[in-house]
């Protein structure tokens, strides 16, 4: 049965369709005969307790130019949608937090919201990994630069990052003898006012930071290893990393088995785990990517797997 599928996303004219996972979802939904509706953050509102948005019908095409057509704008209650895909790119800021409260009302009115708004609020992508300490490297989260410095002195070689970063931004590798360590810690914590995360450096980053996708708690059989290039230690594609697909290892599957059931319990239908070597480093729930790259390398249809689950959940 055809469904009304709305997507909250960044401006569609600005995306790179070659690697945009949201676009892959839209193509698959359209292929299945579902009706697409487009909205952005500025179109959301609550009127007398009812979540509404200015929606525009959407048609997509997998081509280098003219990849979308939008219909006329119409105000509609979000509860009238069968499915709402929340695909706003990180960072998870205060405005996106408010968006999730709007989506709570839409969900209460009958829409299936993917991913669940409460889960999005609860699961910071850096801190969520620490729900599974059996899977993670040695880690400290603190505001106090002195505590963080002590951790670096103990571990000798560390990665330092903010809790709200994305795409490799503001990630530092620091050693115990780094002359800039105090400045890095003061910058990341705003002089002790905000949390930063310190983690033991994992040399296996040279083999890639693997993105493993979970659909309703179950892993896709292949990961995209984002391998650092040049002198940059970061594997993030946005930081210049090179994406190489590879089959999941036994350890990858074990980590997925630890994380998957909890993600399913929290309504996290589409999740991206970041794994370096044998260790989980992040759990991405806001707008995970890498569908297009894995589909292209292995002949997959990951968005198809996702919509199989979504359609089952709507029955």
PDB file of C-alpha atoms in Angstrom:
ATOM      1  CA  UNK A   1       0.000   0.000   0.000  1.00  0.00           C
ATOM      2  CA  UNK A   2       1.312   3.450  -0.939  1.00  0.00           C
ATOM      3  CA  UNK A   3       2.345   5.593   2.019  1.00  0.00           C
ATOM      4  CA  UNK A   4       2.881   9.303   2.557  1.00  0.00           C
ATOM      5  CA  UNK A   5       6.578   9.658   3.366  1.00  0.00           C
ATOM      6  CA  UNK A   6       7.851  13.034   4.581  1.00  0.00           C
ATOM      7  CA  UNK A   7      11.534  13.834   4.940  1.00  0.00           C
ATOM      8  CA  UNK A   8      13.020  16.569   7.111  1.00  0.00           C
ATOM      9  CA  UNK A   9      16.426  17.284   5.614  1.00  0.00           C
ATOM     10  CA  UNK A  10      18.924  19.953   4.687  1.00  0.00           C
ATOM     11  CA  UNK A  11      18.107  21.916   1.509  1.00  0.00           C
ATOM     12  CA  UNK A  12      17.831  19.307  -1.232  1.00  0.00           C
ATOM     13  CA  UNK A  13      19.482  21.557  -3.799  1.00  0.00           C
ATOM     14  CA  UNK A  14      22.704  21.509  -1.748  1.00  0.00           C
ATOM     15  CA  UNK A  15      23.192  17.744  -1.424  1.00  0.00           C
ATOM     16  CA  UNK A  16      25.705  15.590  -3.304  1.00  0.00           C
ATOM     17  CA  UNK A  17      23.491  12.828  -4.666  1.00  0.00           C
ATOM     18  CA  UNK A  18      26.472  10.567  -5.410  1.00  0.00           C
ATOM     19  CA  UNK A  19      26.990   9.997  -1.677  1.00  0.00           C
ATOM     20  CA  UNK A  20      23.804  11.202  -0.005  1.00  0.00           C
ATOM     21  CA  UNK A  21      22.044   8.455   1.964  1.00  0.00           C
ATOM     22  CA  UNK A  22      18.844  10.478   2.308  1.00  0.00           C
ATOM     23  CA  UNK A  23      18.645  10.666  -1.481  1.00  0.00           C
ATOM     24  CA  UNK A  24      19.001   6.874  -1.671  1.00  0.00           C
ATOM     25  CA  UNK A  25      16.050   6.560   0.724  1.00  0.00           C
ATOM     26  CA  UNK A  26      13.953   8.931  -1.371  1.00  0.00           C
ATOM     27  CA  UNK A  27      14.717   7.029  -4.574  1.00  0.00           C
ATOM     28  CA  UNK A  28      13.717   3.746  -2.953  1.00  0.00           C
ATOM     29  CA  UNK A  29      10.510   5.135  -1.445  1.00  0.00           C
ATOM     30  CA  UNK A  30       9.521   6.555  -4.836  1.00  0.00           C
ATOM     31  CA  UNK A  31      10.368   3.271  -6.594  1.00  0.00           C
ATOM     32  CA  UNK A  32       7.932   1.534  -4.249  1.00  0.00           C
ATOM     33  CA  UNK A  33       5.163   3.939  -5.166  1.00  0.00           C
ATOM     34  CA  UNK A  34       5.154   5.963  -1.961  1.00  0.00           C
ATOM     35  CA  UNK A  35       4.247   9.661  -2.087  1.00  0.00           C
ATOM     36  CA  UNK A  36       7.163  11.915  -1.107  1.00  0.00           C
ATOM     37  CA  UNK A  37       6.873  15.153   0.868  1.00  0.00           C
ATOM     38  CA  UNK A  38       9.742  17.541   1.548  1.00  0.00           C
ATOM     39  CA  UNK A  39      10.214  19.837   4.526  1.00  0.00           C
ATOM     40  CA  UNK A  40      13.000  21.815   6.162  1.00  0.00           C
ATOM     41  CA  UNK A  41      13.482  23.015   9.720  1.00  0.00           C
ATOM     42  CA  UNK A  42      12.039  26.460   9.098  1.00  0.00           C
ATOM     43  CA  UNK A  43       8.711  24.973   7.982  1.00  0.00           C
ATOM     44  CA  UNK A  44       7.897  23.338  11.333  1.00  0.00           C
ATOM     45  CA  UNK A  45       5.312  24.745  13.758  1.00  0.00           C
ATOM     46  CA  UNK A  46       2.951  23.771  16.561  1.00  0.00           C
ATOM     47  CA  UNK A  47      -0.568  25.179  16.313  1.00  0.00           C
ATOM     48  CA  UNK A  48      -2.821  24.606  19.318  1.00  0.00           C
ATOM     49  CA  UNK A  49      -0.867  21.495  20.261  1.00  0.00           C
ATOM     50  CA  UNK A  50      -0.805  20.053  16.730  1.00  0.00           C
ATOM     51  CA  UNK A  51       2.501  19.563  14.883  1.00  0.00           C
ATOM     52  CA  UNK A  52       2.337  21.098  11.416  1.00  0.00           C
ATOM     53  CA  UNK A  53       4.689  21.860   8.563  1.00  0.00           C
ATOM     54  CA  UNK A  54       4.750  23.482   5.169  1.00  0.00           C
ATOM     55  CA  UNK A  55       5.103  20.422   2.950  1.00  0.00           C
ATOM     56  CA  UNK A  56       5.946  20.239  -0.726  1.00  0.00           C
ATOM     57  CA  UNK A  57       5.418  17.171  -2.872  1.00  0.00           C
ATOM     58  CA  UNK A  58       8.701  15.806  -4.169  1.00  0.00           C
ATOM     59  CA  UNK A  59       9.827  13.820  -7.201  1.00  0.00           C
ATOM     60  CA  UNK A  60      13.447  12.650  -7.451  1.00  0.00           C
ATOM     61  CA  UNK A  61      15.621  11.344 -10.288  1.00  0.00           C
ATOM     62  CA  UNK A  62      19.070   9.748 -10.120  1.00  0.00           C
ATOM     63  CA  UNK A  63      20.877  12.117 -12.475  1.00  0.00           C
ATOM     64  CA  UNK A  64      23.653  14.682 -12.156  1.00  0.00           C
ATOM     65  CA  UNK A  65      21.419  17.724 -12.643  1.00  0.00           C
ATOM     66  CA  UNK A  66      17.736  18.373 -12.105  1.00  0.00           C
ATOM     67  CA  UNK A  67      17.554  15.575  -9.539  1.00  0.00           C
ATOM     68  CA  UNK A  68      14.403  16.875  -7.860  1.00  0.00           C
ATOM     69  CA  UNK A  69      11.113  18.615  -8.552  1.00  0.00           C
ATOM     70  CA  UNK A  70       9.044  20.275  -5.840  1.00  0.00           C
ATOM     71  CA  UNK A  71       5.317  20.913  -5.863  1.00  0.00           C
ATOM     72  CA  UNK A  72       3.414  23.778  -4.340  1.00  0.00           C
ATOM     73  CA  UNK A  73       3.696  24.407  -0.614  1.00  0.00           C
ATOM     74  CA  UNK A  74       0.819  23.172   1.534  1.00  0.00           C
ATOM     75  CA  UNK A  75       0.413  23.370   5.308  1.00  0.00           C
ATOM     76  CA  UNK A  76      -0.556  19.994   6.772  1.00  0.00           C
ATOM     77  CA  UNK A  77      -0.557  18.251  10.167  1.00  0.00           C
ATOM     78  CA  UNK A  78       2.476  15.998  10.434  1.00  0.00           C
ATOM     79  CA  UNK A  79       0.330  13.301  11.994  1.00  0.00           C
ATOM     80  CA  UNK A  80      -1.258  12.836   8.577  1.00  0.00           C
ATOM     81  CA  UNK A  81       2.022  11.388   7.291  1.00  0.00           C
ATOM     82  CA  UNK A  82       2.552   7.636   7.477  1.00  0.00           C
ATOM     83  CA  UNK A  83       6.326   7.977   7.869  1.00  0.00           C
ATOM     84  CA  UNK A  84       8.617  10.898   8.695  1.00  0.00           C
ATOM     85  CA  UNK A  85      12.335  10.491   8.049  1.00  0.00           C
ATOM     86  CA  UNK A  86      14.427  12.778  10.269  1.00  0.00           C
ATOM     87  CA  UNK A  87      17.534  13.326   8.180  1.00  0.00           C
ATOM     88  CA  UNK A  88      18.869  16.706   9.268  1.00  0.00           C
ATOM     89  CA  UNK A  89      22.658  16.544   9.309  1.00  0.00           C
ATOM     90  CA  UNK A  90      24.469  17.006  12.629  1.00  0.00           C
ATOM     91  CA  UNK A  91      25.402  18.824  14.743  1.00  0.00           C
ATOM     92  CA  UNK A  92      22.530  18.171  17.121  1.00  0.00           C
ATOM     93  CA  UNK A  93      21.973  21.746  18.273  1.00  0.00           C
ATOM     94  CA  UNK A  94      19.218  23.420  20.299  1.00  0.00           C
ATOM     95  CA  UNK A  95      17.068  24.001  17.213  1.00  0.00           C
ATOM     96  CA  UNK A  96      17.165  20.333  16.252  1.00  0.00           C
ATOM     97  CA  UNK A  97      16.340  19.482  19.863  1.00  0.00           C
ATOM     98  CA  UNK A  98      13.167  21.547  19.492  1.00  0.00           C
ATOM     99  CA  UNK A  99      12.448  19.769  16.202  1.00  0.00           C
ATOM    100  CA  UNK A 100      12.369  16.459  18.067  1.00  0.00           C
ATOM    101  CA  UNK A 101       9.707  17.847  20.404  1.00  0.00           C
ATOM    102  CA  UNK A 102       7.607  18.776  17.374  1.00  0.00           C
ATOM    103  CA  UNK A 103       8.119  15.241  16.097  1.00  0.00           C
ATOM    104  CA  UNK A 104       6.964  13.811  19.419  1.00  0.00           C
ATOM    105  CA  UNK A 105       3.580  15.389  18.696  1.00  0.00           C
ATOM    106  CA  UNK A 106       3.599  14.031  15.151  1.00  0.00           C
ATOM    107  CA  UNK A 107       4.381  10.561  16.468  1.00  0.00           C
ATOM    108  CA  UNK A 108       1.624  10.810  19.055  1.00  0.00           C
ATOM    109  CA  UNK A 109      -0.764  11.738  16.225  1.00  0.00           C
ATOM    110  CA  UNK A 110       0.071   8.565  14.317  1.00  0.00           C
ATOM    111  CA  UNK A 111       3.188   9.097  12.203  1.00  0.00           C
ATOM    112  CA  UNK A 112       6.091   6.647  12.341  1.00  0.00           C
ATOM    113  CA  UNK A 113       9.145   8.840  12.969  1.00  0.00           C
ATOM    114  CA  UNK A 114      12.529   7.405  11.949  1.00  0.00           C
ATOM    115  CA  UNK A 115      14.574   7.654  14.069  1.00  0.00           C
ATOM    116  CA  UNK A 116      12.523   7.953  17.264  1.00  0.00           C
ATOM    117  CA  UNK A 117      12.632  11.547  18.614  1.00  0.00           C
ATOM    118  CA  UNK A 118      13.168  10.489  22.236  1.00  0.00           C
ATOM    119  CA  UNK A 119      16.060   8.272  21.185  1.00  0.00           C
ATOM    120  CA  UNK A 120      17.628  11.119  19.240  1.00  0.00           C
ATOM    121  CA  UNK A 121      17.528  13.289  22.356  1.00  0.00           C
ATOM    122  CA  UNK A 122      18.953  10.564  24.577  1.00  0.00           C
ATOM    123  CA  UNK A 123      21.792   9.302  22.387  1.00  0.00           C
ATOM    124  CA  UNK A 124      24.644  11.725  21.888  1.00  0.00           C
ATOM    125  CA  UNK A 125      26.745  10.103  19.199  1.00  0.00           C
ATOM    126  CA  UNK A 126      29.978  10.152  21.223  1.00  0.00           C
ATOM    127  CA  UNK A 127      28.439   9.271  24.590  1.00  0.00           C
ATOM    128  CA  UNK A 128      26.136   6.565  23.204  1.00  0.00           C
ATOM    129  CA  UNK A 129      29.137   4.341  22.513  1.00  0.00           C
ATOM    130  CA  UNK A 130      29.935   4.427  26.232  1.00  0.00           C
ATOM    131  CA  UNK A 131      26.710   2.552  26.956  1.00  0.00           C
ATOM    132  CA  UNK A 132      28.739  -0.443  25.736  1.00  0.00           C
ATOM    133  CA  UNK A 133      32.037  -0.214  27.671  1.00  0.00           C
ATOM    134  CA  UNK A 134      32.881  -3.795  26.708  1.00  0.00           C
ATOM    135  CA  UNK A 135      33.227  -2.517  23.138  1.00  0.00           C
ATOM    136  CA  UNK A 136      35.065   0.778  23.565  1.00  0.00           C
ATOM    137  CA  UNK A 137      38.681   1.866  24.056  1.00  0.00           C
ATOM    138  CA  UNK A 138      39.845   3.474  27.299  1.00  0.00           C
ATOM    139  CA  UNK A 139      37.937   6.763  27.484  1.00  0.00           C
ATOM    140  CA  UNK A 140      37.498   9.789  29.727  1.00  0.00           C
ATOM    141  CA  UNK A 141      34.778  12.434  29.395  1.00  0.00           C
ATOM    142  CA  UNK A 142      35.365  15.487  31.560  1.00  0.00           C
ATOM    143  CA  UNK A 143      35.196  19.277  31.722  1.00  0.00           C
ATOM    144  CA  UNK A 144      38.275  19.683  33.886  1.00  0.00           C
ATOM    145  CA  UNK A 145      41.379  20.232  31.703  1.00  0.00           C
ATOM    146  CA  UNK A 146      43.584  18.952  34.545  1.00  0.00           C
ATOM    147  CA  UNK A 147      41.757  15.593  34.582  1.00  0.00           C
ATOM    148  CA  UNK A 148      41.992  15.333  30.823  1.00  0.00           C
ATOM    149  CA  UNK A 149      45.681  16.186  30.890  1.00  0.00           C
ATOM    150  CA  UNK A 150      46.275  13.514  33.525  1.00  0.00           C
ATOM    151  CA  UNK A 151      44.543  11.010  31.254  1.00  0.00           C
ATOM    152  CA  UNK A 152      46.791  11.932  28.319  1.00  0.00           C
ATOM    153  CA  UNK A 153      49.873  11.636  30.548  1.00  0.00           C
ATOM    154  CA  UNK A 154      48.762   8.142  31.535  1.00  0.00           C
ATOM    155  CA  UNK A 155      47.801   6.927  28.053  1.00  0.00           C
ATOM    156  CA  UNK A 156      50.670   8.760  26.280  1.00  0.00           C
ATOM    157  CA  UNK A 157      48.952   8.948  22.867  1.00  0.00           C
ATOM    158  CA  UNK A 158      45.310  10.105  22.666  1.00  0.00           C
ATOM    159  CA  UNK A 159      42.537  11.470  20.508  1.00  0.00           C
ATOM    160  CA  UNK A 160      40.665  14.486  21.901  1.00  0.00           C
ATOM    161  CA  UNK A 161      37.321  15.729  20.600  1.00  0.00           C
ATOM    162  CA  UNK A 162      34.186  17.686  21.497  1.00  0.00           C
ATOM    163  CA  UNK A 163      30.887  15.910  22.097  1.00  0.00           C
ATOM    164  CA  UNK A 164      29.029  17.789  19.385  1.00  0.00           C
ATOM    165  CA  UNK A 165      31.444  17.569  16.451  1.00  0.00           C
ATOM    166  CA  UNK A 166      30.912  15.896  13.080  1.00  0.00           C
ATOM    167  CA  UNK A 167      32.894  15.058   9.979  1.00  0.00           C
ATOM    168  CA  UNK A 168      36.216  15.030  11.817  1.00  0.00           C
ATOM    169  CA  UNK A 169      35.960  18.651  12.926  1.00  0.00           C
ATOM    170  CA  UNK A 170      37.919  19.744  16.021  1.00  0.00           C
ATOM    171  CA  UNK A 171      39.456  16.296  16.535  1.00  0.00           C
ATOM    172  CA  UNK A 172      43.027  16.379  17.811  1.00  0.00           C
ATOM    173  CA  UNK A 173      45.673  13.726  18.242  1.00  0.00           C
ATOM    174  CA  UNK A 174      47.838  14.663  21.218  1.00  0.00           C
ATOM    175  CA  UNK A 175      50.763  12.973  22.944  1.00  0.00           C
ATOM    176  CA  UNK A 176      51.915  13.431  26.523  1.00  0.00           C
ATOM    177  CA  UNK A 177      54.882  15.538  25.383  1.00  0.00           C
ATOM    178  CA  UNK A 178      52.812  17.763  23.088  1.00  0.00           C
ATOM    179  CA  UNK A 179      53.701  21.408  23.726  1.00  0.00           C
ATOM    180  CA  UNK A 180      50.189  22.436  22.681  1.00  0.00           C
ATOM    181  CA  UNK A 181      48.319  20.021  24.959  1.00  0.00           C
ATOM    182  CA  UNK A 182      47.197  22.669  27.450  1.00  0.00           C
ATOM    183  CA  UNK A 183      45.946  24.932  24.670  1.00  0.00           C
ATOM    184  CA  UNK A 184      44.067  22.054  23.012  1.00  0.00           C
ATOM    185  CA  UNK A 185      42.347  21.132  26.275  1.00  0.00           C
ATOM    186  CA  UNK A 186      41.501  24.719  27.137  1.00  0.00           C
ATOM    187  CA  UNK A 187      40.044  25.199  23.647  1.00  0.00           C
ATOM    188  CA  UNK A 188      37.970  22.007  23.663  1.00  0.00           C
ATOM    189  CA  UNK A 189      36.582  22.599  27.164  1.00  0.00           C
ATOM    190  CA  UNK A 190      36.240  26.397  26.844  1.00  0.00           C
ATOM    191  CA  UNK A 191      38.427  26.680  29.899  1.00  0.00           C
ATOM    192  CA  UNK A 192      36.594  23.977  31.815  1.00  0.00           C
ATOM    193  CA  UNK A 193      33.040  24.993  30.875  1.00  0.00           C
ATOM    194  CA  UNK A 194      32.103  22.146  28.496  1.00  0.00           C
ATOM    195  CA  UNK A 195      32.744  18.429  28.209  1.00  0.00           C
ATOM    196  CA  UNK A 196      35.446  16.964  25.989  1.00  0.00           C
ATOM    197  CA  UNK A 197      36.230  13.334  25.273  1.00  0.00           C
ATOM    198  CA  UNK A 198      39.700  11.813  25.520  1.00  0.00           C
ATOM    199  CA  UNK A 199      40.333   8.358  24.137  1.00  0.00           C
ATOM    200  CA  UNK A 200      43.378   6.144  23.776  1.00  0.00           C
ATOM    201  CA  UNK A 201      44.744   6.494  20.231  1.00  0.00           C
ATOM    202  CA  UNK A 202      44.114   3.383  18.146  1.00  0.00           C
ATOM    203  CA  UNK A 203      46.923   2.717  15.621  1.00  0.00           C
ATOM    204  CA  UNK A 204      44.505   0.545  13.623  1.00  0.00           C
ATOM    205  CA  UNK A 205      42.979   3.784  12.287  1.00  0.00           C
ATOM    206  CA  UNK A 206      45.562   3.308   9.521  1.00  0.00           C
ATOM    207  CA  UNK A 207      43.360   0.435   8.266  1.00  0.00           C
ATOM    208  CA  UNK A 208      40.270   2.614   8.420  1.00  0.00           C
ATOM    209  CA  UNK A 209      37.464   3.933  10.591  1.00  0.00           C
ATOM    210  CA  UNK A 210      34.710   1.463   9.658  1.00  0.00           C
ATOM    211  CA  UNK A 211      31.119   2.622   9.279  1.00  0.00           C
ATOM    212  CA  UNK A 212      28.810  -0.319  10.031  1.00  0.00           C
ATOM    213  CA  UNK A 213      25.124   0.220   9.322  1.00  0.00           C
ATOM    214  CA  UNK A 214      22.378  -1.295  11.466  1.00  0.00           C
ATOM    215  CA  UNK A 215      18.776  -1.584  10.297  1.00  0.00           C
ATOM    216  CA  UNK A 216      16.436  -2.244  13.198  1.00  0.00           C
ATOM    217  CA  UNK A 217      19.387  -3.638  15.122  1.00  0.00           C
ATOM    218  CA  UNK A 218      20.726  -5.940  12.387  1.00  0.00           C
ATOM    219  CA  UNK A 219      24.014  -5.191  10.586  1.00  0.00           C
ATOM    220  CA  UNK A 220      24.500  -4.854   6.848  1.00  0.00           C
ATOM    221  CA  UNK A 221      27.099  -7.446   5.801  1.00  0.00           C
ATOM    222  CA  UNK A 222      29.635  -4.887   4.576  1.00  0.00           C
ATOM    223  CA  UNK A 223      31.264  -1.840   6.171  1.00  0.00           C
ATOM    224  CA  UNK A 224      32.822   1.223   4.599  1.00  0.00           C
ATOM    225  CA  UNK A 225      36.359   1.638   5.938  1.00  0.00           C
ATOM    226  CA  UNK A 226      37.243   5.323   5.781  1.00  0.00           C
ATOM    227  CA  UNK A 227      41.009   5.322   5.469  1.00  0.00           C
ATOM    228  CA  UNK A 228      43.167   8.373   6.261  1.00  0.00           C
ATOM    229  CA  UNK A 229      45.132   9.856   3.395  1.00  0.00           C
ATOM    230  CA  UNK A 230      48.318  11.871   3.420  1.00  0.00           C
ATOM    231  CA  UNK A 231      49.485  13.063   6.821  1.00  0.00           C
ATOM    232  CA  UNK A 232      45.989  13.401   8.337  1.00  0.00           C
ATOM    233  CA  UNK A 233      45.208  10.783  11.010  1.00  0.00           C
ATOM    234  CA  UNK A 234      41.430  11.233  10.579  1.00  0.00           C
ATOM    235  CA  UNK A 235      39.520   8.792   8.412  1.00  0.00           C
ATOM    236  CA  UNK A 236      36.333  10.850   8.023  1.00  0.00           C
ATOM    237  CA  UNK A 237      35.321  11.251   4.376  1.00  0.00           C
ATOM    238  CA  UNK A 238      34.652  14.937   5.057  1.00  0.00           C
ATOM    239  CA  UNK A 239      38.274  15.234   6.232  1.00  0.00           C
ATOM    240  CA  UNK A 240      39.663  13.650   3.057  1.00  0.00           C
ATOM    241  CA  UNK A 241      39.488   9.976   3.990  1.00  0.00           C
ATOM    242  CA  UNK A 242      39.163   7.317   1.280  1.00  0.00           C
ATOM    243  CA  UNK A 243      36.176   4.937   1.457  1.00  0.00           C
ATOM    244  CA  UNK A 244      36.893   1.236   0.916  1.00  0.00           C
ATOM    245  CA  UNK A 245      34.198  -1.402   1.389  1.00  0.00           C
ATOM    246  CA  UNK A 246      34.934  -4.626   3.250  1.00  0.00           C
ATOM    247  CA  UNK A 247      33.070  -7.583   4.706  1.00  0.00           C
ATOM    248  CA  UNK A 248      32.322  -7.473   8.417  1.00  0.00           C
ATOM    249  CA  UNK A 249      34.750  -9.301  10.672  1.00  0.00           C
ATOM    250  CA  UNK A 250      33.695 -11.605  13.507  1.00  0.00           C
ATOM    251  CA  UNK A 251      34.551  -8.788  15.952  1.00  0.00           C
ATOM    252  CA  UNK A 252      32.407  -6.331  13.958  1.00  0.00           C
ATOM    253  CA  UNK A 253      29.473  -8.723  14.213  1.00  0.00           C
ATOM    254  CA  UNK A 254      30.066  -9.188  17.938  1.00  0.00           C
ATOM    255  CA  UNK A 255      29.962  -5.405  18.464  1.00  0.00           C
ATOM    256  CA  UNK A 256      26.781  -5.209  16.378  1.00  0.00           C
ATOM    257  CA  UNK A 257      25.243  -7.914  18.559  1.00  0.00           C
ATOM    258  CA  UNK A 258      26.040  -5.827  21.652  1.00  0.00           C
ATOM    259  CA  UNK A 259      24.660  -2.573  20.256  1.00  0.00           C
ATOM    260  CA  UNK A 260      21.809  -3.700  18.009  1.00  0.00           C
ATOM    261  CA  UNK A 261      19.228  -4.848  20.558  1.00  0.00           C
ATOM    262  CA  UNK A 262      19.502  -1.618  22.548  1.00  0.00           C
ATOM    263  CA  UNK A 263      19.127   0.482  19.406  1.00  0.00           C
ATOM    264  CA  UNK A 264      16.037  -1.507  18.437  1.00  0.00           C
ATOM    265  CA  UNK A 265      14.582  -1.042  21.919  1.00  0.00           C
ATOM    266  CA  UNK A 266      15.028   2.717  21.630  1.00  0.00           C
ATOM    267  CA  UNK A 267      13.397   2.967  18.195  1.00  0.00           C
ATOM    268  CA  UNK A 268      16.646   3.642  16.354  1.00  0.00           C
ATOM    269  CA  UNK A 269      15.745   2.057  13.017  1.00  0.00           C
ATOM    270  CA  UNK A 270      18.773   3.282  11.058  1.00  0.00           C
ATOM    271  CA  UNK A 271      22.096   3.544  12.897  1.00  0.00           C
ATOM    272  CA  UNK A 272      25.734   3.897  11.904  1.00  0.00           C
ATOM    273  CA  UNK A 273      28.392   2.465  14.211  1.00  0.00           C
ATOM    274  CA  UNK A 274      31.982   3.677  13.903  1.00  0.00           C
ATOM    275  CA  UNK A 275      34.532   0.964  14.623  1.00  0.00           C
ATOM    276  CA  UNK A 276      38.328   1.330  14.605  1.00  0.00           C
ATOM    277  CA  UNK A 277      40.097  -2.015  14.720  1.00  0.00           C
ATOM    278  CA  UNK A 278      38.341  -3.960  17.472  1.00  0.00           C
ATOM    279  CA  UNK A 279      36.726  -0.987  19.201  1.00  0.00           C
ATOM    280  CA  UNK A 280      33.469   0.937  18.949  1.00  0.00           C
ATOM    281  CA  UNK A 281      34.083   4.698  18.974  1.00  0.00           C
ATOM    282  CA  UNK A 282      30.714   6.280  18.045  1.00  0.00           C
ATOM    283  CA  UNK A 283      27.061   5.376  17.536  1.00  0.00           C
ATOM    284  CA  UNK A 284      25.549   7.671  14.897  1.00  0.00           C
ATOM    285  CA  UNK A 285      21.765   8.042  15.080  1.00  0.00           C
ATOM    286  CA  UNK A 286      21.030  11.535  13.755  1.00  0.00           C
ATOM    287  CA  UNK A 287      21.679  11.124  10.024  1.00  0.00           C
ATOM    288  CA  UNK A 288      23.976   8.145   9.290  1.00  0.00           C
ATOM    289  CA  UNK A 289      25.494   7.905   5.830  1.00  0.00           C
ATOM    290  CA  UNK A 290      27.445   5.544   3.511  1.00  0.00           C
ATOM    291  CA  UNK A 291      24.456   3.864   1.793  1.00  0.00           C
ATOM    292  CA  UNK A 292      25.419   5.034  -1.688  1.00  0.00           C
ATOM    293  CA  UNK A 293      29.067   4.011  -1.378  1.00  0.00           C
ATOM    294  CA  UNK A 294      28.279   0.504  -0.113  1.00  0.00           C
ATOM    295  CA  UNK A 295      25.494   0.001  -2.654  1.00  0.00           C
ATOM    296  CA  UNK A 296      27.864   0.945  -5.482  1.00  0.00           C
ATOM    297  CA  UNK A 297      30.730  -1.289  -4.318  1.00  0.00           C
ATOM    298  CA  UNK A 298      28.717  -4.411  -3.502  1.00  0.00           C
ATOM    299  CA  UNK A 299      25.507  -4.203  -5.546  1.00  0.00           C
ATOM    300  CA  UNK A 300      23.385  -3.732  -2.428  1.00  0.00           C
ATOM    301  CA  UNK A 301      20.090  -1.940  -1.879  1.00  0.00           C
ATOM    302  CA  UNK A 302      20.415  -0.779   1.716  1.00  0.00           C
ATOM    303  CA  UNK A 303      17.538   1.685   1.429  1.00  0.00           C
ATOM    304  CA  UNK A 304      15.453  -1.258   0.229  1.00  0.00           C
ATOM    305  CA  UNK A 305      16.316  -3.161   3.407  1.00  0.00           C
ATOM    306  CA  UNK A 306      15.372  -0.082   5.411  1.00  0.00           C
ATOM    307  CA  UNK A 307      11.995   0.312   3.730  1.00  0.00           C
ATOM    308  CA  UNK A 308      11.254  -3.394   4.168  1.00  0.00           C
ATOM    309  CA  UNK A 309      11.499  -2.706   7.911  1.00  0.00           C
ATOM    310  CA  UNK A 310       9.568   0.561   7.765  1.00  0.00           C
ATOM    311  CA  UNK A 311       6.695  -1.018   5.810  1.00  0.00           C
ATOM    312  CA  UNK A 312       6.586  -3.898   8.262  1.00  0.00           C
ATOM    313  CA  UNK A 313       6.428  -1.456  11.179  1.00  0.00           C
ATOM    314  CA  UNK A 314       3.507   0.390   9.561  1.00  0.00           C
ATOM    315  CA  UNK A 315       1.390  -2.744   9.146  1.00  0.00           C
TER     316      UNK A 315
END
